[in-house]
Amino acid sequence: ERLEAESAVNAEWYASRVARLAAEQEVGLAATEWGRFIACSERPNVMSEAEVNAFLTEWRERSREDIWKTLPTCTMATELIASMDVEGAHAHDRGDEKMAMWQRELSMLIFEQLLSKLDGATADFMLHAEEYVNAKMECCVTVAARGCHFGLWVNLAKNPRVKSIEYANLNISVELPKSLALASIAVRIVQYETDFVSPYASPEAAAAATFMTLGGVVKIELLSLPPSAKKVKGWTMRPVTEMTHTVMRQQYPIPDASGNIPLNAPPLRITYAIPKNVILQESEPQRVGWWDDKVQQWKLDEISDIAYTPETRTISFDTLHLTSLALLQHTHLELPYKNWLISPTTASSGELYLQTSGVGLVHISISANGTVLKAPRLPELKELLDTPLPASTLLIRLRAAGINLMPRDVDATQLERVTPKDASLEVELHDAIAPLAARYHLCSSRWNPSRGHAKGTLRFAVKEEGYGDEAPSTETPAEPFAVIQPEWATLEYAKRRVLLIAATDADDTCDESALPETVAHSTPLECLKDRDPDLADVLLSSSRLYQDSVRQLMDNLRLLSFTQSA
């Protein structure tokens, strides 16, 4: 009853916090909208469902164009989808589930239309392939469009001496078995800068995934050739078939005349370049997987002889699966976290230091303007460093670069002694403790992992030295965790119940009894306001956008679920 009474008394104060956050968000969204306006971008506003729908409708109704006119529009589509994926995650973090849902749905429809446009342009090229042969009777077209590299080899010569296809300007090659060199087929490769495959798996398949892609996805397909044109009295006669309008895919190995699939078919060897903004960690062996549409998961079977060449950043491998292929990395490579610390620099800014099991120390500055990556300062992260971004945007781009700091419950199954907290507890806890980042150091507690899924513990201490400087240093200290003291107080959080407990990290056992002269409260603020008379004034002066950035980071990082303190 006392906890319920506290909640009732504080209802007005919490309502005012919600109103302040909404007002600050409105100012931020207005500034973002103005930035889009003065940029005069041709791309539709990804926060406007009407604009995105209008783009999709206009593109769908546009007549078929050749491959050189189609690819620039595909570039815009890939950039639009990537932006919508990021904005959708940010909308989810803000609690705008309606926007997140329509952005995901429209992203899927735009990608379906992209595939349809590529098929139409490919069919158009193959109808006139004989017009594009070179002096060696070879027919190969490449378009290095941004975000969507396209290559198509049409086998008109059927020359048994052809051993490989070099897709000029794409840094992609395919070694062919003799059976394909003699077949009436085309080999199409599309390299997407972003993974447009696994993010659109079913929620159940996505929740079970333990691999993520590095460097986008390469899709290779065998296509049937349309019937040849005939010259009759100066006229060119082209049969009208299904392949006049779209492509017809072939399986590999190609069935024989009786429909039987040959046994022991030789694999194709594929080589392509990994982008320079992708980190390949030495502790992780190179794995290449193929996408199984039926189960909506990446699989590793029947891909062999994988070789990586650091000098050219190329990956080579043999495969019998001609479908979406990608370099894969385990999603839990950075886990478990070894330590973390959130340290305020002013009432509206702070620093997050996170020690991971992969790249090591990650340093993120937090303010009302969002989050800024300060470390690790790796060349692959050059475009991300020192740039303000929403929390989810930064973490999504770090994941694309090979640093996954967005763990899910399935990652715990790959680790020892890691028990994720209940999802509802995490959300409630992060929302409750984020305001404390305006005044307190917050850090991991050695007792947190052993509290199970229904409780969480963390430590805190008032930040005094250097606090409130107008221009705080954001350089990464050599020993950021040296400030943490074993005697710092421990806060224990359960559903709608917060308690300052006797246990500290200096103790041999966890004493969960209340500190002298304290009782359980409904929120951390109730626990601390009598002990810290300045807390209320600090929170009034603190930006709600800063506090919400802390909350969003914690929601995504899941620090209390995936930290194993030493």
Coordinates of C-alpha atoms in Angstrom, one line a residue:
E1 CA 0.0 0.0 0.0
R2 CA 2.8 2.4 0.8
L3 CA 4.5 1.8 -2.6
E4 CA 1.1 2.4 -4.3
A5 CA 0.7 5.6 -2.3
E6 CA 4.1 6.8 -3.4
S7 CA 3.2 6.2 -7.0
A8 CA 0.0 8.2 -6.6
V9 CA 1.8 11.1 -5.0
N10 CA 4.4 11.3 -7.7
A11 CA 2.0 10.8 -10.6
E12 CA 1.9 14.5 -11.4
W13 CA 5.7 14.8 -11.3
Y14 CA 6.1 11.9 -13.7
A15 CA 3.4 13.3 -16.0
S16 CA 5.4 16.5 -16.2
R17 CA 8.5 14.6 -17.2
V18 CA 6.6 12.9 -20.1
A19 CA 5.4 16.4 -21.2
R20 CA 8.9 17.8 -21.1
L21 CA 10.3 14.9 -23.1
A22 CA 7.5 15.3 -25.7
A23 CA 8.3 19.1 -26.0
E24 CA 12.0 18.5 -26.4
Q25 CA 11.4 15.8 -29.0
E26 CA 9.1 18.1 -30.9
V27 CA 11.9 20.7 -31.1
G28 CA 14.3 18.0 -32.3
L29 CA 12.0 16.6 -35.0
A30 CA 11.3 20.2 -36.2
A31 CA 15.1 20.8 -36.6
T32 CA 15.4 17.4 -38.5
E33 CA 12.5 18.3 -40.8
W34 CA 14.1 21.7 -41.6
G35 CA 17.4 20.0 -42.4
R36 CA 15.6 17.7 -44.8
F37 CA 13.9 20.7 -46.4
I38 CA 17.1 22.7 -47.1
A39 CA 18.9 19.6 -48.3
C40 CA 16.4 19.4 -51.2
S41 CA 16.8 15.6 -51.4
E42 CA 14.9 13.7 -54.1
R43 CA 14.4 10.9 -51.6
P44 CA 11.0 10.8 -49.9
N45 CA 10.8 11.7 -46.2
V46 CA 11.1 8.3 -44.4
M47 CA 9.0 9.7 -41.5
S48 CA 6.1 10.4 -43.9
E49 CA 4.0 7.4 -44.7
A50 CA 2.3 9.3 -47.5
E51 CA 5.5 10.3 -49.2
V52 CA 7.0 6.8 -49.1
N53 CA 3.7 5.3 -50.4
A54 CA 3.7 7.9 -53.2
F55 CA 7.3 6.9 -54.2
L56 CA 6.3 3.2 -54.2
T57 CA 3.2 3.8 -56.3
E58 CA 5.0 5.9 -58.9
W59 CA 7.8 3.5 -59.2
R60 CA 5.5 0.5 -59.5
E61 CA 3.6 2.1 -62.3
R62 CA 6.6 3.3 -64.2
S63 CA 7.3 1.4 -67.5
R64 CA 10.1 -1.0 -67.8
E65 CA 13.5 0.6 -68.4
D66 CA 16.9 -0.8 -69.4
I67 CA 19.4 -1.9 -66.8
W68 CA 21.4 1.4 -66.9
K69 CA 18.3 3.5 -66.1
T70 CA 16.9 0.9 -63.6
L71 CA 20.0 0.7 -61.3
P72 CA 20.0 4.4 -60.2
T73 CA 16.4 4.0 -59.0
C74 CA 17.4 0.8 -57.2
T75 CA 20.2 2.8 -55.5
M76 CA 17.6 5.2 -54.2
A77 CA 15.4 2.3 -53.1
T78 CA 18.2 0.6 -51.2
E79 CA 19.1 3.9 -49.4
L80 CA 15.4 4.5 -48.6
I81 CA 15.1 1.0 -47.1
A82 CA 18.3 1.4 -45.1
S83 CA 17.0 4.8 -43.8
M84 CA 13.6 3.3 -42.9
D85 CA 15.2 0.4 -41.0
V86 CA 17.2 2.9 -38.9
E87 CA 14.2 5.3 -38.4
G88 CA 12.0 2.3 -37.6
A89 CA 14.3 1.3 -34.8
H90 CA 14.5 4.9 -33.5
A91 CA 10.7 5.1 -33.6
H92 CA 10.5 1.9 -31.6
D93 CA 12.9 3.4 -29.0
R94 CA 10.7 6.5 -28.8
G95 CA 7.6 4.3 -28.3
D96 CA 6.1 5.1 -31.7
E97 CA 5.2 1.6 -32.6
K98 CA 2.8 2.7 -35.3
M99 CA 5.5 4.4 -37.3
A100 CA 7.9 1.5 -36.7
M101 CA 5.3 -0.9 -38.1
W102 CA 4.5 0.9 -41.3
Q103 CA 8.2 1.6 -42.0
R104 CA 8.9 -2.1 -41.8
E105 CA 6.0 -3.0 -44.0
L106 CA 6.8 -0.5 -46.6
S107 CA 10.5 -1.4 -46.6
M108 CA 9.5 -5.0 -47.5
L109 CA 7.2 -3.8 -50.3
I110 CA 9.9 -1.5 -51.7
F111 CA 12.4 -4.3 -51.7
E112 CA 9.9 -6.6 -53.5
Q113 CA 9.5 -3.9 -56.1
L114 CA 13.3 -3.5 -56.4
L115 CA 13.5 -7.3 -57.2
S116 CA 10.7 -7.0 -59.7
K117 CA 12.4 -4.0 -61.5
L118 CA 15.7 -5.9 -61.6
D119 CA 14.0 -8.9 -63.1
G120 CA 12.3 -6.8 -65.8
A121 CA 15.5 -5.0 -66.7
T122 CA 17.4 -8.3 -66.8
A123 CA 14.8 -9.9 -69.1
D124 CA 15.0 -6.8 -71.4
F125 CA 18.8 -7.1 -71.6
M126 CA 18.8 -10.9 -72.3
L127 CA 16.2 -10.3 -75.2
H128 CA 18.8 -8.2 -76.9
A129 CA 22.0 -9.8 -75.6
E130 CA 23.4 -10.5 -79.0
E131 CA 23.7 -6.7 -79.5
Y132 CA 26.2 -6.4 -76.6
V133 CA 28.7 -9.2 -77.5
N134 CA 32.3 -8.1 -77.7
A135 CA 35.0 -9.3 -80.2
K136 CA 35.5 -12.5 -78.3
M137 CA 31.7 -13.2 -78.5
E138 CA 31.4 -12.6 -74.8
C139 CA 28.4 -10.9 -73.3
C140 CA 28.8 -9.4 -69.8
V141 CA 27.3 -6.2 -68.4
T142 CA 28.1 -4.7 -65.0
V143 CA 26.7 -1.6 -63.3
A144 CA 28.5 -0.5 -60.1
A145 CA 25.5 1.4 -58.7
R146 CA 25.8 2.6 -55.1
G147 CA 24.4 0.1 -52.7
C148 CA 23.4 -2.3 -55.4
H149 CA 26.2 -3.7 -57.7
F150 CA 24.8 -5.6 -60.7
G151 CA 26.5 -8.1 -62.9
L152 CA 25.1 -10.3 -65.7
W153 CA 26.9 -12.8 -67.9
V154 CA 25.0 -14.3 -70.8
N155 CA 26.4 -17.5 -72.2
L156 CA 25.9 -17.0 -76.0
A157 CA 29.2 -18.6 -77.1
K158 CA 28.9 -21.8 -75.1
N159 CA 32.7 -22.0 -75.2
P160 CA 34.1 -25.0 -73.1
R161 CA 37.3 -23.0 -72.6
V162 CA 35.6 -20.4 -70.5
K163 CA 36.7 -21.1 -66.9
S164 CA 35.6 -18.0 -65.1
I165 CA 33.5 -14.9 -65.2
E166 CA 35.1 -11.6 -64.3
Y167 CA 32.6 -8.9 -63.5
A168 CA 34.6 -5.8 -64.3
N169 CA 34.4 -2.9 -61.9
L170 CA 32.6 -5.0 -59.3
N171 CA 35.7 -6.9 -57.9
I172 CA 33.6 -10.1 -58.2
S173 CA 34.5 -13.3 -60.1
V174 CA 32.9 -16.7 -60.5
E175 CA 34.8 -19.9 -61.5
L176 CA 32.5 -22.0 -63.7
P177 CA 32.3 -25.8 -64.0
K178 CA 32.3 -27.1 -67.6
S179 CA 28.7 -28.0 -67.4
L180 CA 27.7 -24.3 -67.1
A181 CA 30.1 -23.2 -69.7
L182 CA 28.2 -25.3 -72.2
A183 CA 24.7 -24.5 -70.9
S184 CA 22.1 -22.0 -72.2
I185 CA 22.1 -19.9 -69.1
A186 CA 23.0 -16.5 -67.7
V187 CA 24.7 -15.9 -64.4
R188 CA 23.4 -12.9 -62.5
I189 CA 25.1 -11.4 -59.4
V190 CA 23.7 -8.6 -57.3
Q191 CA 25.7 -7.4 -54.4
Y192 CA 23.7 -5.4 -51.8
E193 CA 25.6 -3.2 -49.4
T194 CA 23.0 -3.8 -46.8
D195 CA 21.5 -7.1 -45.6
F196 CA 17.9 -7.1 -47.1
V197 CA 17.4 -10.8 -46.4
S198 CA 17.6 -11.8 -42.7
P199 CA 16.0 -8.6 -41.2
Y200 CA 12.7 -9.6 -43.0
A201 CA 12.6 -13.1 -41.6
S202 CA 9.6 -14.0 -39.4
P203 CA 9.8 -12.8 -35.8
E204 CA 10.2 -16.5 -34.7
A205 CA 13.1 -17.0 -37.1
A206 CA 14.7 -13.7 -36.2
A207 CA 14.6 -14.5 -32.5
A208 CA 16.4 -17.8 -33.1
A209 CA 19.2 -16.4 -35.3
T210 CA 22.7 -16.7 -34.0
F211 CA 24.5 -15.3 -37.0
M212 CA 24.7 -11.8 -38.6
T213 CA 26.0 -10.8 -41.9
L214 CA 29.1 -8.8 -42.6
G215 CA 29.5 -6.6 -45.7
G216 CA 26.0 -7.0 -47.0
V217 CA 24.7 -9.9 -49.2
V218 CA 25.7 -11.3 -52.6
K219 CA 23.0 -13.0 -54.5
I220 CA 23.9 -15.3 -57.4
E221 CA 21.4 -16.9 -59.7
L222 CA 21.2 -19.1 -62.8
L223 CA 18.7 -17.7 -65.4
S224 CA 17.3 -19.4 -68.4
L225 CA 17.9 -17.7 -71.8
P226 CA 14.9 -16.6 -73.8
P227 CA 14.3 -18.2 -77.2
S228 CA 16.7 -16.7 -79.8
A229 CA 15.4 -14.1 -82.3
K230 CA 15.2 -15.0 -86.0
K231 CA 15.9 -12.8 -89.0
V232 CA 13.2 -13.2 -91.7
K233 CA 13.4 -11.0 -94.8
G234 CA 15.0 -8.1 -92.9
W235 CA 12.6 -8.4 -89.9
T236 CA 13.8 -9.5 -86.5
M237 CA 11.2 -12.0 -85.0
R238 CA 11.3 -12.5 -81.3
P239 CA 9.0 -15.1 -79.7
V240 CA 6.8 -13.7 -76.9
T241 CA 7.1 -15.9 -73.9
E242 CA 7.1 -15.5 -70.1
M243 CA 10.8 -14.6 -70.3
T244 CA 9.9 -11.5 -72.4
H245 CA 8.7 -9.8 -69.3
T246 CA 10.6 -11.4 -66.4
V247 CA 13.3 -14.0 -65.7
M248 CA 13.1 -17.7 -65.2
R249 CA 15.4 -19.1 -62.5
Q250 CA 17.2 -22.4 -62.8
Q251 CA 18.4 -24.6 -60.0
Y252 CA 21.9 -25.9 -59.6
P253 CA 22.9 -28.6 -60.4
I254 CA 20.9 -28.3 -63.6
P255 CA 18.6 -31.4 -64.0
D256 CA 19.3 -33.6 -67.1
A257 CA 16.8 -34.3 -69.9
S258 CA 15.1 -36.9 -67.7
G259 CA 14.7 -34.4 -64.8
N260 CA 17.3 -36.1 -62.7
I261 CA 19.7 -34.0 -60.7
P262 CA 23.4 -35.1 -61.4
L263 CA 25.3 -36.5 -58.4
N264 CA 28.7 -35.1 -57.4
A265 CA 28.2 -31.8 -59.3
P266 CA 31.2 -29.5 -59.0
P267 CA 30.8 -26.3 -57.0
L268 CA 31.2 -22.8 -58.2
R269 CA 34.0 -20.7 -56.7
I270 CA 33.0 -17.2 -55.9
T271 CA 35.3 -14.3 -55.0
Y272 CA 34.1 -10.9 -53.9
A273 CA 35.5 -7.9 -51.8
I274 CA 34.5 -7.1 -48.3
P275 CA 33.9 -3.3 -47.8
K276 CA 36.5 -1.3 -46.0
N277 CA 34.1 -0.2 -43.3
V278 CA 33.7 -3.8 -42.0
I279 CA 35.8 -5.1 -39.1
L280 CA 37.0 -8.7 -39.4
Q281 CA 38.0 -9.8 -35.9
E282 CA 41.0 -12.1 -35.8
S283 CA 39.3 -14.2 -33.0
E284 CA 36.5 -15.2 -35.4
P285 CA 37.1 -17.6 -38.2
Q286 CA 35.7 -16.7 -41.6
R287 CA 32.3 -18.3 -42.2
V288 CA 30.2 -18.0 -45.4
G289 CA 26.5 -19.0 -45.3
W290 CA 23.6 -19.4 -47.7
W291 CA 20.1 -18.2 -47.0
D292 CA 17.5 -21.0 -46.6
D293 CA 14.2 -19.4 -47.5
K294 CA 12.2 -22.3 -46.1
V295 CA 13.5 -22.1 -42.6
Q296 CA 14.5 -18.4 -42.9
Q297 CA 18.0 -19.0 -41.5
W298 CA 21.6 -18.8 -42.6
K299 CA 23.2 -22.2 -43.2
L300 CA 26.8 -23.3 -43.5
D301 CA 26.6 -26.7 -45.2
E302 CA 28.0 -27.3 -48.7
I303 CA 30.2 -24.2 -48.6
S304 CA 33.8 -25.1 -48.4
D305 CA 37.4 -24.0 -49.0
I306 CA 36.9 -20.5 -47.6
A307 CA 39.9 -18.2 -48.0
Y308 CA 40.4 -14.6 -47.0
T309 CA 43.1 -12.4 -48.6
P310 CA 43.8 -9.4 -46.3
E311 CA 45.7 -7.5 -48.9
T312 CA 42.7 -7.2 -51.2
R313 CA 40.0 -7.8 -48.6
T314 CA 38.5 -10.5 -50.8
I315 CA 36.7 -13.7 -49.6
S316 CA 36.7 -16.8 -51.8
F317 CA 34.7 -20.0 -51.3
D318 CA 33.2 -23.0 -53.1
T319 CA 29.4 -23.4 -53.1
L320 CA 26.7 -25.6 -54.5
H321 CA 24.0 -23.1 -53.4
L322 CA 23.2 -20.4 -55.8
T323 CA 21.1 -18.0 -53.7
S324 CA 21.8 -15.2 -51.2
L325 CA 25.3 -15.7 -49.7
A326 CA 27.1 -13.7 -47.0
L327 CA 30.1 -13.6 -44.8
L328 CA 28.7 -14.4 -41.3
Q329 CA 29.7 -13.7 -37.7
H330 CA 28.3 -14.9 -34.4
T331 CA 26.0 -12.4 -32.9
H332 CA 27.4 -13.0 -29.4
L333 CA 31.1 -12.1 -30.2
E334 CA 31.1 -9.0 -27.9
L335 CA 29.5 -10.9 -25.1
P336 CA 29.5 -11.2 -22.2
Y337 CA 30.3 -7.6 -21.3
K338 CA 33.0 -7.4 -18.7
N339 CA 32.3 -4.0 -17.2
W340 CA 30.3 -0.9 -17.8
L341 CA 30.2 2.7 -16.4
I342 CA 27.9 5.6 -17.1
S343 CA 29.5 8.8 -15.8
P344 CA 27.8 12.3 -16.0
T345 CA 29.9 15.3 -17.1
T346 CA 27.0 17.8 -16.7
A347 CA 23.4 17.4 -15.7
S348 CA 22.6 16.9 -19.4
S349 CA 25.6 15.0 -20.7
G350 CA 27.6 11.9 -19.8
E351 CA 30.0 9.2 -20.9
L352 CA 29.4 5.4 -21.3
Y353 CA 32.3 3.1 -21.1
L354 CA 31.7 -0.5 -22.0
Q355 CA 34.3 -3.3 -21.9
T356 CA 33.3 -6.1 -24.3
S357 CA 34.7 -9.5 -25.0
G358 CA 35.5 -8.7 -28.7
V359 CA 36.8 -5.3 -29.6
G360 CA 37.5 -4.3 -26.0
L361 CA 36.6 -0.8 -24.8
V362 CA 33.7 1.1 -26.3
H363 CA 33.3 4.7 -25.4
I364 CA 30.1 6.6 -26.3
S365 CA 29.4 10.2 -25.3
I366 CA 25.7 10.9 -24.5
S367 CA 23.8 14.3 -24.6
A368 CA 20.5 15.8 -25.7
N369 CA 21.9 15.7 -29.2
G370 CA 22.1 11.9 -29.1
T371 CA 25.1 9.6 -28.9
V372 CA 28.7 10.0 -30.3
L373 CA 31.1 7.1 -30.7
K374 CA 34.6 8.0 -29.3
A375 CA 36.2 4.6 -29.2
P376 CA 37.4 2.2 -30.5
R377 CA 39.1 4.5 -33.0
L378 CA 39.5 2.0 -35.8
P379 CA 39.9 2.9 -39.5
E380 CA 36.8 0.8 -40.3
L381 CA 34.8 3.1 -38.1
K382 CA 36.0 6.4 -39.5
E383 CA 32.6 7.5 -40.8
L384 CA 31.0 6.8 -37.5
L385 CA 33.4 8.4 -35.1
D386 CA 32.6 11.8 -33.6
T387 CA 29.2 12.0 -35.3
P388 CA 26.0 12.7 -33.2
L389 CA 23.4 10.0 -33.9
P390 CA 20.3 8.6 -32.1
A391 CA 21.3 5.6 -29.9
S392 CA 19.7 2.9 -32.1
T393 CA 21.1 4.4 -35.3
L394 CA 24.7 4.3 -33.8
L395 CA 24.2 0.7 -32.6
I396 CA 22.7 -0.5 -35.9
R397 CA 25.7 1.0 -37.8
L398 CA 28.1 -0.5 -35.4
R399 CA 26.5 -3.9 -36.0
A400 CA 26.8 -3.4 -39.7
A401 CA 30.5 -2.7 -39.2
G402 CA 30.9 -6.0 -37.2
I403 CA 30.4 -4.8 -33.6
N404 CA 27.1 -6.1 -32.3
L405 CA 26.0 -4.4 -29.1
M406 CA 22.3 -5.2 -29.5
P407 CA 22.0 -8.7 -27.8
R408 CA 18.9 -10.8 -27.7
D409 CA 17.9 -13.7 -25.4
V410 CA 19.1 -16.3 -27.9
D411 CA 22.7 -15.0 -27.5
A412 CA 22.6 -16.1 -23.8
T413 CA 22.3 -19.7 -25.0
Q414 CA 25.8 -19.4 -26.5
L415 CA 27.3 -18.2 -23.2
E416 CA 28.0 -19.6 -19.8
R417 CA 26.3 -18.3 -16.6
V418 CA 24.3 -15.6 -18.4
T419 CA 20.6 -15.3 -17.5
P420 CA 18.8 -12.5 -19.3
K421 CA 16.5 -10.4 -17.2
D422 CA 12.7 -10.4 -17.8
A423 CA 12.0 -8.1 -20.8
S424 CA 9.4 -6.1 -18.9
L425 CA 11.7 -5.7 -15.9
E426 CA 14.5 -4.4 -18.1
V427 CA 12.3 -1.8 -19.7
E428 CA 10.9 -0.6 -16.4
L429 CA 14.3 -0.6 -14.7
H430 CA 16.0 1.4 -17.5
D431 CA 13.2 4.0 -17.5
A432 CA 13.5 4.3 -13.7
I433 CA 17.3 4.7 -13.4
A434 CA 18.0 6.8 -16.6
P435 CA 17.3 10.1 -14.7
L436 CA 20.1 9.2 -12.2
A437 CA 22.6 9.6 -15.0
A438 CA 22.2 13.4 -14.5
R439 CA 24.0 13.2 -11.2
Y440 CA 25.4 9.8 -10.4
H441 CA 28.0 7.4 -11.7
L442 CA 26.2 4.2 -12.5
C443 CA 28.1 0.9 -12.9
S444 CA 27.8 -2.9 -12.8
S445 CA 27.4 -4.9 -9.7
R446 CA 29.1 -8.3 -9.1
W447 CA 25.8 -9.5 -7.5
N448 CA 23.6 -8.7 -10.5
P449 CA 24.1 -12.0 -12.5
S450 CA 23.2 -14.1 -9.5
R451 CA 19.9 -12.3 -8.8
G452 CA 18.2 -14.3 -11.6
H453 CA 15.8 -13.0 -14.2
A454 CA 13.4 -11.2 -11.8
K455 CA 15.9 -8.8 -10.1
G456 CA 18.7 -6.6 -11.0
T457 CA 21.4 -4.8 -9.1
L458 CA 23.7 -1.9 -10.0
R459 CA 26.0 0.4 -8.1
F460 CA 26.0 4.2 -7.9
A461 CA 27.8 7.2 -6.4
V462 CA 27.5 11.0 -6.7
K463 CA 29.7 12.5 -9.4
E464 CA 31.5 15.4 -7.8
E465 CA 35.0 16.0 -9.2
G466 CA 34.8 17.9 -12.5
Y467 CA 31.0 17.7 -12.6
G468 CA 29.3 20.5 -14.3
D469 CA 32.2 21.8 -16.4
E470 CA 31.0 23.8 -19.4
A471 CA 33.4 22.0 -21.8
P472 CA 34.0 18.5 -20.3
S473 CA 36.7 16.4 -21.9
T474 CA 35.4 13.6 -24.1
E475 CA 38.8 12.0 -24.7
T476 CA 38.8 8.3 -23.8
P477 CA 40.8 7.9 -20.5
A478 CA 43.3 5.1 -20.3
E479 CA 41.6 3.5 -17.3
P480 CA 38.0 4.7 -17.3
F481 CA 36.9 2.1 -14.7
A482 CA 39.6 3.3 -12.1
V483 CA 37.0 5.7 -10.6
I484 CA 34.8 2.8 -9.5
Q485 CA 35.1 2.0 -5.8
P486 CA 34.1 -1.4 -4.2
E487 CA 32.3 0.4 -1.4
W488 CA 29.8 2.2 -3.8
A489 CA 26.2 1.7 -2.7
T490 CA 24.1 -1.1 -4.3
L491 CA 20.6 -0.6 -5.6
E492 CA 18.4 -3.6 -6.1
Y493 CA 15.5 -3.4 -8.5
A494 CA 12.5 -5.8 -8.8
K495 CA 9.1 -5.1 -10.4
R496 CA 7.8 -1.8 -8.9
R497 CA 10.1 -2.3 -5.9
V498 CA 13.5 -0.6 -5.3
L499 CA 15.8 -1.1 -2.3
L500 CA 19.2 0.1 -1.2
I501 CA 20.8 -3.1 0.0
A502 CA 23.6 -3.7 2.4
A503 CA 25.8 -5.7 0.0
T504 CA 28.7 -4.0 -1.7
D505 CA 31.2 -5.4 -4.3
A506 CA 33.8 -5.6 -1.5
D507 CA 31.7 -8.2 0.4
D508 CA 32.1 -12.0 0.1
T509 CA 28.4 -12.6 0.1
C510 CA 25.3 -10.7 -1.1
D511 CA 23.4 -9.3 1.9
E512 CA 20.0 -8.3 0.4
S513 CA 18.8 -6.7 3.6
A514 CA 18.0 -2.9 3.5
L515 CA 20.6 -0.4 4.5
P516 CA 20.0 1.0 8.0
E517 CA 17.1 3.6 8.2
T518 CA 15.9 2.7 4.6
V519 CA 12.9 0.8 3.3
A520 CA 11.8 -0.3 -0.1
H521 CA 10.3 2.3 -2.4
S522 CA 8.5 2.5 -5.7
T523 CA 11.3 4.2 -7.6
P524 CA 15.0 4.9 -7.3
L525 CA 14.3 8.6 -6.9
E526 CA 12.2 7.9 -3.8
C527 CA 15.1 5.9 -2.4
L528 CA 17.6 8.8 -2.9
K529 CA 15.8 12.1 -2.5
D530 CA 16.1 12.2 1.3
R531 CA 19.7 11.1 1.2
D532 CA 20.6 13.6 -1.6
P533 CA 18.7 17.0 -1.2
D534 CA 20.3 18.3 -4.4
L535 CA 18.9 15.5 -6.6
A536 CA 15.5 17.2 -7.3
D537 CA 17.1 20.4 -8.5
V538 CA 19.6 18.6 -10.7
L539 CA 16.8 16.6 -12.4
L540 CA 14.9 19.8 -13.0
S541 CA 17.9 21.3 -14.9
S542 CA 18.7 18.1 -16.8
S543 CA 17.6 17.6 -20.4
R544 CA 14.9 15.0 -20.8
L545 CA 16.4 14.1 -24.2
Y546 CA 19.7 13.3 -22.5
Q547 CA 18.0 11.1 -20.0
D548 CA 16.0 9.4 -22.8
S549 CA 19.2 8.8 -24.8
V550 CA 20.6 7.0 -21.7
R551 CA 17.4 4.9 -21.5
Q552 CA 17.5 4.0 -25.2
L553 CA 21.1 3.0 -25.0
M554 CA 20.4 0.8 -22.0
D555 CA 17.3 -0.8 -23.7
N556 CA 19.5 -1.8 -26.7
L557 CA 22.7 -2.7 -24.8
R558 CA 20.9 -4.7 -22.1
L559 CA 23.8 -4.1 -19.7
L560 CA 22.2 -5.9 -16.7
S561 CA 21.4 -9.0 -18.7
F562 CA 24.7 -9.6 -20.4
T563 CA 27.4 -8.3 -18.0
Q564 CA 29.6 -10.9 -16.2
S565 CA 31.5 -8.9 -13.5
A566 CA 34.9 -10.2 -12.7

